Amino acid sequence: MADVNRGNRPLSPHLQVYRLPMAAVTSIMTRITGHALVAGILLLVWWLVAAVSGPRAFAAADWVVRSWIGFIVLTGSAWALWFHTLAGIRHLFYDSGQLLRIEEAERASWAIIIGSVVLTLLSLILFFFA
Amino acid sequence: MRYITPRKAAMGLGSAHSGTADHWFLTVSSCALVLLVPAFMLVIGNAIGLSHPELVAYFGRPYPALITALFIVVGMAHFIRGTRIMIDDYFQHTARKVAIIVSVVFSWAVIAAAVFALAKMTLVTVAI
């Protein structure tokens, strides 16, 4: 314990003050988006089953799908699906030994974030105006 | 010095005893899903807003039905392996077993419901 230099050594990162690298943030987001997609798939499968259950069941499911709740769930799911897809493509690059340098991983992270937002906006434009 | 030969080490297929089967399945299914995701989003985008008879007729057509069925079957199979990794990270002992069982049962129920709905819509269209 006779360590005179105790205060001047590098410390291990503390979670409350450690700024996560973008690669870590997008990695966590990949897991969250993948699991959150369960909401969108449940809504759509309920809607499909309702369509073969009868007019009243379909009217209820179709109302939810076309309401503002459905809009939020499905737009959120579209973004989550694009994000998870782009992040999954990056994993295919990782597995082949590419994009592993810090600057490349950082750039790919921003490409995933910006790309997923752009693709979601394009999807909405295509849905409402085409 | 290693006391076992490389062949002997490979035969046990690692600590999981199943090798990299899950990782390889996620790789193969993710490649399929890269193609299925945009196709599925187009199919759903075209379907939302249709009237009830139009919707049943729409999913009776081969392309919307096949894309939707493939996306949900491959997607939920991918989901089972994905949740498994999360469950292995955050749950222990009995909670882990219960979570895995719930995830697998839930995923197959979603697949069955979707395939049933699509099959019924396809058959209705053929019957007309």
CSV table of C-alpha atoms in Angstrom, one decimal:
chain,number,residue,atom,x,y,z
A,1,MET,CA,0.0,0.0,0.0
A,2,ALA,CA,3.0,2.3,0.0
A,3,ASP,CA,1.9,3.9,-3.2
A,4,VAL,CA,2.9,7.6,-3.3
A,5,ASN,CA,1.5,8.1,-6.8
A,6,ARG,CA,-2.0,6.9,-6.0
A,7,GLY,CA,-3.9,10.0,-7.3
A,8,ASN,CA,-2.1,10.2,-10.6
A,9,ARG,CA,-2.8,6.9,-12.3
A,10,PRO,CA,-5.4,6.2,-15.0
A,11,LEU,CA,-8.7,5.2,-13.5
A,12,SER,CA,-11.0,2.5,-14.9
A,13,PRO,CA,-14.0,4.2,-16.5
A,14,HIS,CA,-16.9,4.9,-14.1
A,15,LEU,CA,-20.3,4.4,-15.7
A,16,GLN,CA,-21.7,7.6,-14.4
A,17,VAL,CA,-19.0,9.9,-15.9
A,18,TYR,CA,-17.9,7.8,-18.8
A,19,ARG,CA,-19.0,9.0,-22.2
A,20,LEU,CA,-19.8,5.9,-24.2
A,21,PRO,CA,-18.3,5.7,-27.7
A,22,MET,CA,-20.8,5.9,-30.6
A,23,ALA,CA,-20.0,2.3,-31.4
A,24,ALA,CA,-21.2,1.3,-27.9
A,25,VAL,CA,-24.3,3.5,-28.2
A,26,THR,CA,-25.3,2.0,-31.5
A,27,SER,CA,-24.6,-1.5,-30.3
A,28,ILE,CA,-27.0,-1.0,-27.3
A,29,MET,CA,-29.5,0.6,-29.7
A,30,THR,CA,-29.3,-2.5,-31.9
A,31,ARG,CA,-30.4,-4.7,-29.1
A,32,ILE,CA,-33.2,-2.3,-28.0
A,33,THR,CA,-34.6,-1.8,-31.5
A,34,GLY,CA,-34.5,-5.6,-32.2
A,35,HIS,CA,-36.6,-6.3,-29.1
A,36,ALA,CA,-38.9,-3.3,-29.4
A,37,LEU,CA,-39.9,-4.5,-32.9
A,38,VAL,CA,-42.1,-7.0,-31.1
A,39,ALA,CA,-44.7,-4.1,-30.7
A,40,GLY,CA,-45.0,-3.5,-34.4
A,41,ILE,CA,-45.1,-7.2,-35.4
A,42,LEU,CA,-47.8,-7.8,-32.7
A,43,LEU,CA,-49.9,-4.9,-34.1
A,44,LEU,CA,-49.6,-6.1,-37.7
A,45,VAL,CA,-50.2,-9.8,-36.9
A,46,TRP,CA,-53.3,-8.9,-34.8
A,47,TRP,CA,-54.5,-6.8,-37.8
A,48,LEU,CA,-54.0,-9.7,-40.2
A,49,VAL,CA,-55.8,-12.2,-37.9
A,50,ALA,CA,-58.6,-9.7,-37.4
A,51,ALA,CA,-59.0,-9.5,-41.2
A,52,VAL,CA,-59.9,-13.2,-41.3
A,53,SER,CA,-62.0,-13.1,-38.0
A,54,GLY,CA,-64.9,-11.0,-39.2
A,55,PRO,CA,-65.9,-7.4,-40.0
A,56,ARG,CA,-66.2,-6.2,-36.4
A,57,ALA,CA,-62.8,-7.6,-35.4
A,58,PHE,CA,-61.2,-6.0,-38.5
A,59,ALA,CA,-62.9,-2.7,-37.9
A,60,ALA,CA,-61.4,-2.6,-34.4
A,61,ALA,CA,-57.8,-3.6,-35.5
A,62,ASP,CA,-58.0,-1.3,-38.6
A,63,TRP,CA,-59.1,1.6,-36.4
A,64,VAL,CA,-56.0,1.1,-34.2
A,65,VAL,CA,-53.6,0.7,-37.2
A,66,ARG,CA,-54.9,3.9,-38.8
A,67,SER,CA,-55.2,5.9,-35.6
A,68,TRP,CA,-52.4,8.1,-34.1
A,69,ILE,CA,-51.5,5.2,-31.8
A,70,GLY,CA,-50.9,3.0,-34.9
A,71,PHE,CA,-49.0,5.9,-36.6
A,72,ILE,CA,-46.6,6.2,-33.6
A,73,VAL,CA,-46.1,2.4,-33.3
A,74,LEU,CA,-45.7,1.8,-37.0
A,75,THR,CA,-43.4,4.8,-37.6
A,76,GLY,CA,-41.4,3.9,-34.6
A,77,SER,CA,-41.2,0.3,-35.9
A,78,ALA,CA,-40.2,1.5,-39.3
A,79,TRP,CA,-37.3,3.4,-37.8
A,80,ALA,CA,-36.4,0.5,-35.5
A,81,LEU,CA,-36.4,-1.9,-38.4
A,82,TRP,CA,-34.2,0.4,-40.6
A,83,PHE,CA,-31.8,0.9,-37.7
A,84,HIS,CA,-31.6,-2.8,-36.8
A,85,THR,CA,-31.2,-3.6,-40.5
A,86,LEU,CA,-28.3,-1.1,-41.0
A,87,ALA,CA,-26.7,-2.2,-37.8
A,88,GLY,CA,-27.1,-5.9,-38.9
A,89,ILE,CA,-25.3,-5.1,-42.1
A,90,ARG,CA,-22.5,-3.5,-40.1
A,91,HIS,CA,-22.3,-6.8,-38.1
A,92,LEU,CA,-21.8,-8.7,-41.4
A,93,PHE,CA,-18.8,-6.3,-42.1
A,94,TYR,CA,-17.5,-6.8,-38.5
A,95,ASP,CA,-17.7,-10.6,-39.0
A,96,SER,CA,-15.6,-10.3,-42.2
A,97,GLY,CA,-13.0,-8.3,-40.3
A,98,GLN,CA,-13.9,-4.9,-41.7
A,99,LEU,CA,-14.8,-1.5,-40.0
A,100,LEU,CA,-13.1,-2.5,-36.8
A,101,ARG,CA,-10.7,0.5,-36.5
A,102,ILE,CA,-12.0,3.1,-34.0
A,103,GLU,CA,-12.5,5.9,-36.6
A,104,GLU,CA,-14.3,3.5,-39.0
A,105,ALA,CA,-16.6,2.1,-36.3
A,106,GLU,CA,-17.4,5.7,-35.2
A,107,ARG,CA,-18.2,6.8,-38.8
A,108,ALA,CA,-20.3,3.6,-39.4
A,109,SER,CA,-22.2,4.4,-36.2
A,110,TRP,CA,-23.2,7.9,-37.5
A,111,ALA,CA,-24.0,6.4,-40.9
A,112,ILE,CA,-26.4,4.0,-39.2
A,113,ILE,CA,-28.1,6.8,-37.1
A,114,ILE,CA,-28.4,9.2,-40.0
A,115,GLY,CA,-29.2,6.5,-42.5
A,116,SER,CA,-32.0,5.1,-40.4
A,117,VAL,CA,-33.6,8.5,-40.0
A,118,VAL,CA,-33.3,9.3,-43.7
A,119,LEU,CA,-34.8,5.9,-44.7
A,120,THR,CA,-37.7,6.3,-42.2
A,121,LEU,CA,-38.5,9.8,-43.6
A,122,LEU,CA,-38.3,8.3,-47.2
A,123,SER,CA,-40.6,5.5,-46.2
A,124,LEU,CA,-43.1,8.0,-44.7
A,125,ILE,CA,-42.9,10.2,-47.9
A,126,LEU,CA,-43.4,7.1,-50.1
A,127,PHE,CA,-46.4,6.0,-47.9
A,128,PHE,CA,-48.2,9.3,-47.9
A,129,PHE,CA,-47.4,10.7,-51.3
A,130,ALA,CA,-47.0,7.7,-53.6
B,1,MET,CA,1.7,-27.7,-24.0
B,2,ARG,CA,-1.7,-28.7,-25.2
B,3,TYR,CA,-2.9,-32.2,-24.1
B,4,ILE,CA,-5.7,-32.5,-26.6
B,5,THR,CA,-5.4,-32.5,-30.4
B,6,PRO,CA,-7.1,-29.8,-32.5
B,7,ARG,CA,-9.5,-32.5,-33.8
B,8,LYS,CA,-10.5,-33.5,-30.2
B,9,ALA,CA,-11.0,-29.8,-29.3
B,10,ALA,CA,-13.3,-29.2,-32.3
B,11,MET,CA,-15.3,-32.4,-31.6
B,12,GLY,CA,-16.8,-31.0,-28.4
B,13,LEU,CA,-18.0,-27.8,-30.3
B,14,GLY,CA,-17.0,-25.5,-27.5
B,15,SER,CA,-18.5,-24.8,-24.1
B,16,ALA,CA,-22.1,-24.6,-25.5
B,17,HIS,CA,-21.6,-28.0,-27.2
B,18,SER,CA,-23.4,-26.7,-30.2
B,19,GLY,CA,-20.6,-24.8,-31.8
B,20,THR,CA,-21.5,-21.5,-33.6
B,21,ALA,CA,-24.8,-22.8,-34.9
B,22,ASP,CA,-26.8,-19.8,-33.5
B,23,HIS,CA,-24.3,-17.2,-34.8
B,24,TRP,CA,-24.4,-18.8,-38.2
B,25,PHE,CA,-28.2,-18.9,-38.2
B,26,LEU,CA,-28.3,-15.2,-37.3
B,27,THR,CA,-25.8,-14.5,-40.2
B,28,VAL,CA,-27.9,-16.4,-42.8
B,29,SER,CA,-31.2,-15.1,-41.6
B,30,SER,CA,-29.9,-11.5,-41.5
B,31,CYS,CA,-28.8,-11.8,-45.1
B,32,ALA,CA,-32.3,-12.9,-46.0
B,33,LEU,CA,-33.8,-10.1,-43.9
B,34,VAL,CA,-31.8,-7.4,-45.7
B,35,LEU,CA,-33.8,-8.3,-48.8
B,36,LEU,CA,-37.1,-9.0,-47.0
B,37,VAL,CA,-37.2,-5.8,-44.9
B,38,PRO,CA,-37.7,-3.3,-47.8
B,39,ALA,CA,-40.0,-5.7,-49.6
B,40,PHE,CA,-42.1,-6.2,-46.4
B,41,MET,CA,-42.3,-2.5,-45.7
B,42,LEU,CA,-43.5,-1.9,-49.3
B,43,VAL,CA,-46.2,-4.6,-48.9
B,44,ILE,CA,-47.4,-3.3,-45.6
B,45,GLY,CA,-47.3,0.3,-46.9
B,46,ASN,CA,-49.5,-0.6,-49.8
B,47,ALA,CA,-51.9,-2.6,-47.5
B,48,ILE,CA,-52.6,0.1,-44.8
B,49,GLY,CA,-55.7,2.1,-45.8
B,50,LEU,CA,-57.3,-0.7,-47.9
B,51,SER,CA,-61.0,-1.6,-47.2
B,52,HIS,CA,-61.6,-5.0,-45.7
B,53,PRO,CA,-62.5,-6.9,-49.0
B,54,GLU,CA,-59.6,-5.1,-50.7
B,55,LEU,CA,-57.2,-6.2,-47.9
B,56,VAL,CA,-58.3,-9.8,-48.1
B,57,ALA,CA,-57.9,-9.8,-51.9
B,58,TYR,CA,-54.5,-8.1,-51.6
B,59,PHE,CA,-53.0,-10.7,-49.2
B,60,GLY,CA,-54.5,-13.4,-51.4
B,61,ARG,CA,-52.0,-12.4,-54.1
B,62,PRO,CA,-48.7,-14.4,-54.2
B,63,TYR,CA,-46.2,-11.5,-53.8
B,64,PRO,CA,-47.8,-9.8,-50.7
B,65,ALA,CA,-48.6,-13.2,-49.1
B,66,LEU,CA,-45.1,-14.7,-49.7
B,67,ILE,CA,-43.2,-11.7,-48.7
B,68,THR,CA,-45.3,-11.3,-45.5
B,69,ALA,CA,-45.0,-15.0,-44.6
B,70,LEU,CA,-41.3,-15.2,-45.3
B,71,PHE,CA,-40.6,-12.0,-43.3
B,72,ILE,CA,-42.6,-13.2,-40.3
B,73,VAL,CA,-41.2,-16.8,-40.3
B,74,VAL,CA,-37.6,-15.7,-40.9
B,75,GLY,CA,-37.9,-12.6,-38.7
B,76,MET,CA,-39.3,-14.5,-35.7
B,77,ALA,CA,-36.8,-17.3,-36.0
B,78,HIS,CA,-34.1,-14.5,-36.0
B,79,PHE,CA,-36.0,-13.0,-33.0
B,80,ILE,CA,-35.7,-16.3,-31.0
B,81,ARG,CA,-31.9,-16.3,-31.3
B,82,GLY,CA,-31.7,-12.6,-30.7
B,83,THR,CA,-33.7,-12.7,-27.5
B,84,ARG,CA,-31.7,-15.8,-26.4
B,85,ILE,CA,-28.5,-13.7,-26.4
B,86,MET,CA,-30.2,-11.0,-24.4
B,87,ILE,CA,-31.7,-13.6,-21.9
B,88,ASP,CA,-28.3,-15.2,-21.5
B,89,ASP,CA,-26.8,-11.8,-20.7
B,90,TYR,CA,-29.3,-10.6,-18.1
B,91,PHE,CA,-31.1,-13.7,-16.5
B,92,GLN,CA,-29.8,-16.6,-14.4
B,93,HIS,CA,-31.0,-20.0,-13.3
B,94,THR,CA,-34.8,-20.6,-13.4
B,95,ALA,CA,-35.6,-17.1,-14.7
B,96,ARG,CA,-33.3,-17.8,-17.7
B,97,LYS,CA,-35.1,-21.0,-18.5
B,98,VAL,CA,-38.6,-19.5,-18.1
B,99,ALA,CA,-37.6,-16.5,-20.3
B,100,ILE,CA,-36.2,-18.7,-23.1
B,101,ILE,CA,-39.4,-20.9,-23.0
B,102,VAL,CA,-41.6,-17.8,-23.1
B,103,SER,CA,-39.6,-16.3,-26.0
B,104,VAL,CA,-39.7,-19.5,-28.1
B,105,VAL,CA,-43.4,-20.2,-27.4
B,106,PHE,CA,-44.4,-16.6,-28.1
B,107,SER,CA,-42.4,-16.4,-31.4
B,108,TRP,CA,-44.0,-19.6,-32.7
B,109,ALA,CA,-47.5,-18.4,-31.7
B,110,VAL,CA,-46.9,-15.2,-33.8
B,111,ILE,CA,-45.7,-17.3,-36.7
B,112,ALA,CA,-48.7,-19.6,-36.5
B,113,ALA,CA,-51.2,-16.7,-36.3
B,114,ALA,CA,-49.7,-14.9,-39.3
B,115,VAL,CA,-49.4,-18.0,-41.4
B,116,PHE,CA,-53.0,-19.0,-40.5
B,117,ALA,CA,-54.3,-15.5,-41.5
B,118,LEU,CA,-52.4,-15.4,-44.7
B,119,ALA,CA,-53.5,-19.0,-45.7
B,120,LYS,CA,-57.1,-18.2,-45.0
B,121,MET,CA,-57.0,-15.0,-47.1
B,122,THR,CA,-55.3,-16.9,-50.0
B,123,LEU,CA,-57.9,-19.6,-49.9
B,124,VAL,CA,-60.8,-17.1,-49.8
B,125,THR,CA,-59.5,-15.5,-52.9
B,126,VAL,CA,-59.1,-18.8,-54.7
B,127,ALA,CA,-62.6,-19.9,-53.7
B,128,ILE,CA,-64.1,-16.8,-55.4
